[in-house]
CSV table of C-alpha atoms in Angstrom, one decimal:
chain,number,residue,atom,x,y,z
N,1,UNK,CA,-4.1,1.8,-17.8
N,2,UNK,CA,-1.2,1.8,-15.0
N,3,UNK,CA,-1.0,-0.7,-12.0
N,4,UNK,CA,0.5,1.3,-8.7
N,5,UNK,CA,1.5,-1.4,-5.6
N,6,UNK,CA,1.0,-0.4,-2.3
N,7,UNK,CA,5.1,-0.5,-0.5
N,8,UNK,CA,5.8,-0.6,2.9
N,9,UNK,CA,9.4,0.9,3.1
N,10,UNK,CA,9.8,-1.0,6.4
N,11,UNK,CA,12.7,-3.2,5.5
N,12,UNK,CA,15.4,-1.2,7.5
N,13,UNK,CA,16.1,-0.7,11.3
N,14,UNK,CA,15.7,2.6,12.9
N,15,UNK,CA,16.2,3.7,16.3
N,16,UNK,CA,12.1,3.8,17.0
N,17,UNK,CA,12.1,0.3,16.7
N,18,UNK,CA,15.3,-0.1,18.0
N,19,UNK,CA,13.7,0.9,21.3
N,20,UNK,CA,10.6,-1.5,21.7
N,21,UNK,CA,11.6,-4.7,19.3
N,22,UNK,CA,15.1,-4.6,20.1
N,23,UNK,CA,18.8,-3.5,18.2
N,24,UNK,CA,18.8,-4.4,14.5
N,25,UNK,CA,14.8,-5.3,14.1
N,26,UNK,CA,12.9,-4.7,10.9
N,27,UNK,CA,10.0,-6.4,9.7
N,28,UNK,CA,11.6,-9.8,8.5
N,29,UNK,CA,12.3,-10.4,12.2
N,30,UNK,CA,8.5,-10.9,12.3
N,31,UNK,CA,8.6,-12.8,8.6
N,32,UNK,CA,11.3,-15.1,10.1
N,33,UNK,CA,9.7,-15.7,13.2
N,34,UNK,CA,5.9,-16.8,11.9
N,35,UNK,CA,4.7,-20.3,12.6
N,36,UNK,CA,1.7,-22.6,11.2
N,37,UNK,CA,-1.3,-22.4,13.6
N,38,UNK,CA,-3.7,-24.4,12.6
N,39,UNK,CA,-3.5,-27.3,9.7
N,40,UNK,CA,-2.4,-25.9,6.1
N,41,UNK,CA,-1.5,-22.1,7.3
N,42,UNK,CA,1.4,-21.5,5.1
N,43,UNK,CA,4.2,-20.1,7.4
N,44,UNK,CA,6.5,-18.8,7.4
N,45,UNK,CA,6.9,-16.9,3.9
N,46,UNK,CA,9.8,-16.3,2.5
N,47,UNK,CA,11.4,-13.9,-0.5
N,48,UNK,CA,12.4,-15.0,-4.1
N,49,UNK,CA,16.1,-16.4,-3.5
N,50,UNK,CA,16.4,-13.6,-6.3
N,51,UNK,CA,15.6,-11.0,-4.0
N,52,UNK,CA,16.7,-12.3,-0.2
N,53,UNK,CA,16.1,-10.9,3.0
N,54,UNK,CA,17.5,-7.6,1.3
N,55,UNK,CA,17.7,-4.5,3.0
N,56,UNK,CA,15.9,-1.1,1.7
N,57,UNK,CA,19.0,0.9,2.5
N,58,UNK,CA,21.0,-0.7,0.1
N,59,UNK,CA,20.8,1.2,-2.9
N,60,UNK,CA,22.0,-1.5,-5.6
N,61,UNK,CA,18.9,-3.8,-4.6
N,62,UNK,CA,16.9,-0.8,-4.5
N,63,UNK,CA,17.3,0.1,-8.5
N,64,UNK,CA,17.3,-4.0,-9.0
N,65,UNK,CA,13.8,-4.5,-7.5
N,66,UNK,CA,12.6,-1.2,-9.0
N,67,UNK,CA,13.5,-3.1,-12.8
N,68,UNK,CA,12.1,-6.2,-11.4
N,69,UNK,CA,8.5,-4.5,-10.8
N,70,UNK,CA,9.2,-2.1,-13.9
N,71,UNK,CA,9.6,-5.6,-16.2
N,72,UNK,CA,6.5,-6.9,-15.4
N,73,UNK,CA,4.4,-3.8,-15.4
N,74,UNK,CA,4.3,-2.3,-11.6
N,75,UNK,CA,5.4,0.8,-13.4
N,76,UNK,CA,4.4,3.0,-10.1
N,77,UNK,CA,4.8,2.9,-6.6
N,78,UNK,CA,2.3,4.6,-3.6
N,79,UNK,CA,5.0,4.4,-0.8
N,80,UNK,CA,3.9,4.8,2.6
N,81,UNK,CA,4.8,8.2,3.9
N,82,UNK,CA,5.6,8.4,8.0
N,83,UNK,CA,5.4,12.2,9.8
N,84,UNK,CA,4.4,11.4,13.0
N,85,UNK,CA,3.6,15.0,15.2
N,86,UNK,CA,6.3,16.8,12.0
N,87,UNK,CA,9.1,13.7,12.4
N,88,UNK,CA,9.9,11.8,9.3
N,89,UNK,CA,10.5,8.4,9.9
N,90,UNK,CA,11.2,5.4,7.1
N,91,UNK,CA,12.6,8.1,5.0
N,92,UNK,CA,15.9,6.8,3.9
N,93,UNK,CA,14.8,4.4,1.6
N,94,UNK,CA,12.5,6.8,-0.3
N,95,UNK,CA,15.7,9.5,-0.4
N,96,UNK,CA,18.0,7.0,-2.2
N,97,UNK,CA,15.1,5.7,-4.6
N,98,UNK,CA,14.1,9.2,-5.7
N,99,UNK,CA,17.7,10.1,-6.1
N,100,UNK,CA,18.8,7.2,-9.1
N,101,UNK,CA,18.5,8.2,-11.9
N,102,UNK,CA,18.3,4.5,-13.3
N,103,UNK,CA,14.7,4.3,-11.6
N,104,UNK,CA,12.0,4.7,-13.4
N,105,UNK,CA,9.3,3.7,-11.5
N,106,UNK,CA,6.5,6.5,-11.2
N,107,UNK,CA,5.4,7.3,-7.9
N,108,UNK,CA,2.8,8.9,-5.3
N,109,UNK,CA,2.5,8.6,-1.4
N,110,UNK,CA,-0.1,7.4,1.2
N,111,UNK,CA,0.4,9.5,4.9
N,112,UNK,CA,-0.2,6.4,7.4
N,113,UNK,CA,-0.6,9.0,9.6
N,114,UNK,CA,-1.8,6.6,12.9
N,115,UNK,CA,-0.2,6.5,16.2
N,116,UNK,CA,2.3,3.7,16.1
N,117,UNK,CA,2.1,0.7,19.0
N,118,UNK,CA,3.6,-2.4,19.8
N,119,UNK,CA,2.2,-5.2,18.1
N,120,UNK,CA,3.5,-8.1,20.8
N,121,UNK,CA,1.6,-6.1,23.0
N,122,UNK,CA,-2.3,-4.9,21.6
N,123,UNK,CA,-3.6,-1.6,20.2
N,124,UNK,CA,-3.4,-0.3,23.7
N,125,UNK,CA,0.2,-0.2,23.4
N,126,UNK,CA,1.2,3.3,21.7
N,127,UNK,CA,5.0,3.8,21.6
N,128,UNK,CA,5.1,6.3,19.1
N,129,UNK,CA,1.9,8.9,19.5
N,130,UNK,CA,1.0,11.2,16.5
N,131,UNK,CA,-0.3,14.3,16.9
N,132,UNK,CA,-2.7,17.0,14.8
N,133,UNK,CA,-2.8,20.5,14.8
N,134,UNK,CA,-2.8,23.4,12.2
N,135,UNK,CA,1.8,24.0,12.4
N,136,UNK,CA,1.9,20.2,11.9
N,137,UNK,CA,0.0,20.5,8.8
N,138,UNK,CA,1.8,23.7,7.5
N,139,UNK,CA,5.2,21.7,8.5
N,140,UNK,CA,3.6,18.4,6.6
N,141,UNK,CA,2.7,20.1,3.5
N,142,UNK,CA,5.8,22.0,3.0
N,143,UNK,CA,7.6,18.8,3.7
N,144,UNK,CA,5.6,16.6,1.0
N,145,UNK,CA,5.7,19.6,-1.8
N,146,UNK,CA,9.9,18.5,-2.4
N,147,UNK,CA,8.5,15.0,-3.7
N,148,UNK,CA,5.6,16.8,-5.6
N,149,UNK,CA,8.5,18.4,-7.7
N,150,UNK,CA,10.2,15.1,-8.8
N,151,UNK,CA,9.6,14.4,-12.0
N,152,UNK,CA,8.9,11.1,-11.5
N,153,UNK,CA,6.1,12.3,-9.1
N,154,UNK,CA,2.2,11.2,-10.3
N,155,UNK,CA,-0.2,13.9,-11.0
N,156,UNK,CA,-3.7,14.0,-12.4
N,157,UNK,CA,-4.4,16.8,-14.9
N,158,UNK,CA,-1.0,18.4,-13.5
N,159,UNK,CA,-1.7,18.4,-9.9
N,160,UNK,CA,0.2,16.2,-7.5
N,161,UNK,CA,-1.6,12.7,-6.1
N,162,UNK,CA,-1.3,12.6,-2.5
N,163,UNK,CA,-3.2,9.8,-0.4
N,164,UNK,CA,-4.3,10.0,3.5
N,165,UNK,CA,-5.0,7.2,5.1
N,166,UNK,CA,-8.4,6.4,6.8
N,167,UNK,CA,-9.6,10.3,6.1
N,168,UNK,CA,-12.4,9.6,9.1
N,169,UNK,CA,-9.7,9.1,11.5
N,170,UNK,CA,-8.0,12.1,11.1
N,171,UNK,CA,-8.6,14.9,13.2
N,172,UNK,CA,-8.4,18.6,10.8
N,173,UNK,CA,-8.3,16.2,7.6
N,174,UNK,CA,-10.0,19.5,6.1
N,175,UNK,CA,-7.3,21.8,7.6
N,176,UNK,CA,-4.4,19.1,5.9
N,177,UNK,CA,-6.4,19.1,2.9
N,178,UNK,CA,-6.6,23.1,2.6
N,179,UNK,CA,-2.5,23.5,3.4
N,180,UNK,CA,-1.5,21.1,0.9
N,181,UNK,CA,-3.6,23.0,-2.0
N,182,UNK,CA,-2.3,26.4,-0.7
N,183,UNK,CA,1.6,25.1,-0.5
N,184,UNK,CA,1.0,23.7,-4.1
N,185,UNK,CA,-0.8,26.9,-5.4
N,186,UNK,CA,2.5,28.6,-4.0
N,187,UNK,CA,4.9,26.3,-5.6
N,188,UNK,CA,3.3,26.8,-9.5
N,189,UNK,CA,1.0,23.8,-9.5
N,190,UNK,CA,-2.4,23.7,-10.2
N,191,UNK,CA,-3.6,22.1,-7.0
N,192,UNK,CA,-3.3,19.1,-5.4
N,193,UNK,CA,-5.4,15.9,-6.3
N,194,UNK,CA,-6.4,14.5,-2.4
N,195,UNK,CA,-7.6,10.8,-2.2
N,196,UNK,CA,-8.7,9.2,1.0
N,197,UNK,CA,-8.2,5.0,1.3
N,198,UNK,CA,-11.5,3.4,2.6
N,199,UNK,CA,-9.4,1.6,4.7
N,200,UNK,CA,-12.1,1.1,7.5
N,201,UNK,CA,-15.4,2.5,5.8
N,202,UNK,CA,-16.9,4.3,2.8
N,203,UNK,CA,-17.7,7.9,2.8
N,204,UNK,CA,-18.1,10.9,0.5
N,205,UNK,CA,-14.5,12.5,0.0
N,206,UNK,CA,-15.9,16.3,-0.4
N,207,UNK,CA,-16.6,15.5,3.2
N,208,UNK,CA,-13.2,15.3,4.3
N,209,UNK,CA,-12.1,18.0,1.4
N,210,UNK,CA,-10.6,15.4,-0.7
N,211,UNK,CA,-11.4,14.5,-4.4
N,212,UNK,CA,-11.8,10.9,-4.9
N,213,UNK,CA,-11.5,7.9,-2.6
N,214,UNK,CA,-9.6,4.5,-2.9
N,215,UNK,CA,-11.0,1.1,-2.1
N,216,UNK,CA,-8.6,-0.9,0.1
N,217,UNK,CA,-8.1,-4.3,-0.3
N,218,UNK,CA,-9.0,-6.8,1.4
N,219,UNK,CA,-12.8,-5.2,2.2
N,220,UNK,CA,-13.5,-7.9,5.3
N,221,UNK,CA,-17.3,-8.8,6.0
N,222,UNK,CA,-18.3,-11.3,8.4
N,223,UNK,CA,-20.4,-13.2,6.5
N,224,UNK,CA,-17.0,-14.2,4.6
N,225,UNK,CA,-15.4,-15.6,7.8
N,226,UNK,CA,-15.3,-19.2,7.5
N,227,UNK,CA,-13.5,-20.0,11.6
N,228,UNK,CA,-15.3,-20.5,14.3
N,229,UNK,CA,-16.6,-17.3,16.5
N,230,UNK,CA,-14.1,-18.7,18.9
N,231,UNK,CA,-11.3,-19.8,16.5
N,232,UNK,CA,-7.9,-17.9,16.4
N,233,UNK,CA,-6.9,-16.6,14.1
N,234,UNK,CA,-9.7,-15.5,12.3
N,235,UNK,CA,-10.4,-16.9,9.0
N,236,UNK,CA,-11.6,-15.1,5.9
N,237,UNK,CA,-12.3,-17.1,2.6
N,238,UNK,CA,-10.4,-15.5,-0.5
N,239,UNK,CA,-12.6,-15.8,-3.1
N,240,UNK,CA,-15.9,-14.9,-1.0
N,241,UNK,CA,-14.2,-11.8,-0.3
N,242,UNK,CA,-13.0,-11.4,-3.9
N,243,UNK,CA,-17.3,-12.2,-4.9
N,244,UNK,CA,-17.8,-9.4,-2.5
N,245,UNK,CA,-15.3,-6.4,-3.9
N,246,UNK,CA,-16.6,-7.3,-7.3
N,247,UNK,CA,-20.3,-6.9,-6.3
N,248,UNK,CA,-20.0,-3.5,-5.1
N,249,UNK,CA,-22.3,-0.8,-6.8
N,250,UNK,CA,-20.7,2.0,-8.1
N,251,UNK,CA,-20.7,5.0,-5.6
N,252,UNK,CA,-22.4,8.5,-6.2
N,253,UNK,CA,-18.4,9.3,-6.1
N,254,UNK,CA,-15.3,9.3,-7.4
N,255,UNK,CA,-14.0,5.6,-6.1
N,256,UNK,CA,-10.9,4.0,-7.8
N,257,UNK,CA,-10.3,0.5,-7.1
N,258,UNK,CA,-8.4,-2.1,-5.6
N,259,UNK,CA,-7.4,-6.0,-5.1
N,260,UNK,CA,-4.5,-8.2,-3.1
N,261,UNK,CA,-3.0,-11.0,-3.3
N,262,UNK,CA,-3.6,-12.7,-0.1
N,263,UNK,CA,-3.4,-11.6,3.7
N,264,UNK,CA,-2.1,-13.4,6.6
N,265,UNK,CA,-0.6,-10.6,9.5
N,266,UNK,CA,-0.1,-13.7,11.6
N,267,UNK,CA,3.9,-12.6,11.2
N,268,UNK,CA,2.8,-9.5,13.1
N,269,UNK,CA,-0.1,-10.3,15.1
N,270,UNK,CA,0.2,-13.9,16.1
N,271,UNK,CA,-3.0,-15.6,17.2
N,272,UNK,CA,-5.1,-12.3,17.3
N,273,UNK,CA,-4.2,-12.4,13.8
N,274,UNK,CA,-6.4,-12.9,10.4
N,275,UNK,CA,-5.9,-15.0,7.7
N,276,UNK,CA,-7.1,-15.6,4.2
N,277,UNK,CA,-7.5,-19.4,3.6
N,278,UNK,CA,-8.3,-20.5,-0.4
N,279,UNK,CA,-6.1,-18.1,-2.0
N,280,UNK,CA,-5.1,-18.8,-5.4
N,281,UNK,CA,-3.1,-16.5,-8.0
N,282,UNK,CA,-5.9,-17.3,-10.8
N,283,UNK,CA,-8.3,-15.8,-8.6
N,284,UNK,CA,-6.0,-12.9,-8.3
N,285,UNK,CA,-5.4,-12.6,-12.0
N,286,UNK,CA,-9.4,-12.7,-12.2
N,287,UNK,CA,-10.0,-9.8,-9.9
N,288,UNK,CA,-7.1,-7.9,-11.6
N,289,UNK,CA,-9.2,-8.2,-15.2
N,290,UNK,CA,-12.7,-7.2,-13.6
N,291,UNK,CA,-10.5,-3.9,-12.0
N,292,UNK,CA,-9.4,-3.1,-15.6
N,293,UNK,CA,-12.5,-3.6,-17.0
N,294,UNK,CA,-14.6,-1.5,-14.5
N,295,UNK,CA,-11.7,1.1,-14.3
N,296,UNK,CA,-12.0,1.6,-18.0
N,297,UNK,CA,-16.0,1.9,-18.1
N,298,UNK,CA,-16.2,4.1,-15.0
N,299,UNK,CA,-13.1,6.2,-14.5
N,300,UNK,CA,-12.5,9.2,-16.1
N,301,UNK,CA,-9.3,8.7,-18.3
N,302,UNK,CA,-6.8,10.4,-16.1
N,303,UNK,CA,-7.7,7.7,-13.6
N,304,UNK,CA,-7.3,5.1,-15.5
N,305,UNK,CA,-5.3,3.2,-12.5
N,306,UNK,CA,-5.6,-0.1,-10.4
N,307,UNK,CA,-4.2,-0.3,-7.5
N,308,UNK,CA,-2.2,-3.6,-5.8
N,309,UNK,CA,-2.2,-3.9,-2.1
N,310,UNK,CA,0.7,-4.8,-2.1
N,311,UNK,CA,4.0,-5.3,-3.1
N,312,UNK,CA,5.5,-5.6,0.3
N,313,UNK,CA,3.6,-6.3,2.9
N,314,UNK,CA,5.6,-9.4,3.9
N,315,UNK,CA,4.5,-9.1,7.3
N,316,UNK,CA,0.5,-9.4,6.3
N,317,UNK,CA,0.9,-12.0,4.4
N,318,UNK,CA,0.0,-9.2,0.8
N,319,UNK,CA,2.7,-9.4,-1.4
N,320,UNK,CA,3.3,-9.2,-4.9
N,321,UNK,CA,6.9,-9.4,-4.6
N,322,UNK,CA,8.3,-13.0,-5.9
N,323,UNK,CA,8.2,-14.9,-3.0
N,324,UNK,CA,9.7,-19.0,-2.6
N,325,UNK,CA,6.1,-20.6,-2.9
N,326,UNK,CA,5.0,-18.7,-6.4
N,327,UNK,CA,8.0,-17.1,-7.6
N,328,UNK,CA,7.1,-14.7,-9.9
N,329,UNK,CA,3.4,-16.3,-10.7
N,330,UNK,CA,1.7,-12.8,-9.2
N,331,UNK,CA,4.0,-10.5,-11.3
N,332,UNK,CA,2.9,-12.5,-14.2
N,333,UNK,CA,-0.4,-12.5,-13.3
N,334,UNK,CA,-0.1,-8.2,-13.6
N,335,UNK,CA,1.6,-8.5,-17.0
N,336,UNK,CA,-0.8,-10.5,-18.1
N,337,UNK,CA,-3.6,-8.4,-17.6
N,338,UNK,CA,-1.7,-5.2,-18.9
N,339,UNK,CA,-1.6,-7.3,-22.5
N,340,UNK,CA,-5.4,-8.1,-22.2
N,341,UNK,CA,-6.2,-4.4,-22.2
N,342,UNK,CA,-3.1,-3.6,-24.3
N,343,UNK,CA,-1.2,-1.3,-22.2
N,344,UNK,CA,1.7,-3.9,-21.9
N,345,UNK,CA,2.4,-4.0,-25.2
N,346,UNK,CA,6.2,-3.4,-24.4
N,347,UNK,CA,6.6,-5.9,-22.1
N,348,UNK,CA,8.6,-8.9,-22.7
N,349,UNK,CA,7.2,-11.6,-22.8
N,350,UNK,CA,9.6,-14.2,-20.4
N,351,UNK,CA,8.1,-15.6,-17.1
């Protein structure tokens, strides 16, 4: 049993966002920036005075909060992967963590392979378009196979894990899918295992050419909201949502599975926003058992992973990460379920 966190490697300006949000902006401008709007919203967040507004291009705190999530059992990473129309973006920090050699921390990545748009301004608002057609996914799976080499790259049954985003909103998903199995056949591997993120709805993955799909977390249904029609931000109650995710039947597919922490993308979002109210990290520590326990009576054993969304996500209020209000009380909360099911054994045992 292995526990991979969802990381956003967003923590570093670049000249995209340079352009729209201003010299210098990363997303702890938006962290900083997030106010309480209604009674008891908990903003803003902050970071562990351990770890501090840190910057992902400095490679010191990069190989300390690598440790830091290796300590307590995060022993993998799905990093967000950026090619928008064959341009990398958010590289850099993923270059310097796959070149220590004092990291240890396994790995896979997640194409987020959406247009990019303004957040201050709506959906409407697309700064950075992507594009799809059959070069870009030639040029994207030659790209991808130099991380499918690492050795500290994932792979099931010896091919390479690679995740795409929201597989029904991406146009030629098939056509990806096919280029990344031929550039692996090329390169000596046996394949490539594909996994699409249910990020907006469930669907078969051999529809889409892919092997196996991923619940995201949180699953939102209405009947969980607990604001007003009119109220904003939107309201979703935790543990109703949790009651939900654990209810699921199993699918006639291959479905591995998820949970978070909390969400509130109120840093991002403002008002239009949505928020989990009730949270609690016993709740979380709860949903993290029933994942281990359903991952180990469905899954085949070279699945045998839960996924965290996430470790990051400081601007969506989904973070793992030791933050001021819990310190380290999710982290522990991940350790302590790798001892129920006795894959932390090696895992010391301070808080």
């Amino acid at each position: 049993m292995k526990c991979l966190a969802f990381y956003l490697p967003q923590f570093h300006a670049i000249p995209e966002n340079d352009a729209v949000y201003g010299k210098g902006f990363t997303e702890w401008d938006n962290v900083r920036a997030a106010r309480p709007l209604f009674p008891g919203h908990e903003q803003p967040q902050a970071p562990h005075p351990r770890l501090g507004w840190y910057n992902l291009l400095d490679g010191a705190f990069l190989e300390r909060q690598h440790a830091l999530a290796h300590e307590f059992g995060v022993t993998g990473f799905c990093y967000y992967y950026y090619n928008m129309a064959g341009k990398r973006l958010l590289e850099k920090p993923l270059e310097r963590i796959l070149a220590n050699r004092h990291i240890r921390n396994e790995f896979c990545l997640c194409w987020a392979h959406v247009s990019w748009f303004n957040n201050r301004q709506g959906p409407g608002a697309v700064f950075l378009p992507q594009t799809y057609d059959a070069a870009q996914a030639r040029q994207l799976a030659e790209d991808v196979l130099t991380y499918f080499e690492h050795p500290r790259h994932i792979r099931i049954n010896g091919r390479p894990l690679f995740l795409f985003w929201a597989p029904e909103r991406l146009p030629l998903v098939n056509v990806y899918a096919d280029m990344l199995r031929e550039a692996a056949h090329r390169r000596g591997f046996p394949g490539v295992f594909l996994m699409g993120v249910e990020a907006y709805a469930a669907s078969l993955p051999q529809q889409w050419g892919l092997d196996a799909m991923l619940e995201f977390a949180p699953d939102w249904r209405p009947e969980n909201q607990v604001s007003a029609p009119d109220e904003r931000p939107r309201r979703m109650d935790y543990a109703r949502t949790l009651t939900f995710m654990r209810q699921k039947p199993v699918p006639p597919y291959l479905r591995l599975r998820s949970t978070f922490p909390g969400w509130d993308n109120t840093p991002r979002r403002g008002a239009s926003g949505m928020v989990c109210t009730g949270t609690s990290v016993e709740l979380f520590r709860r949903s993290l058992i029933f994942l281990t326990e359903y991952t180990r009576r469905i899954l085949p054993p070279e699945l045998q992973y839960v996924f965290i969304n996430a470790w990051n996500e400081w601007g969506e209020g989904c973070h793992i990460e030791p933050d001021a209000r819990h310190g380290f009380a999710h982290l522990q909360a991940v350790r302590d379920m790798l001892r129920l099911c006795g894959a932390g054994a090696g895992l010391p045992a301070g808080g």
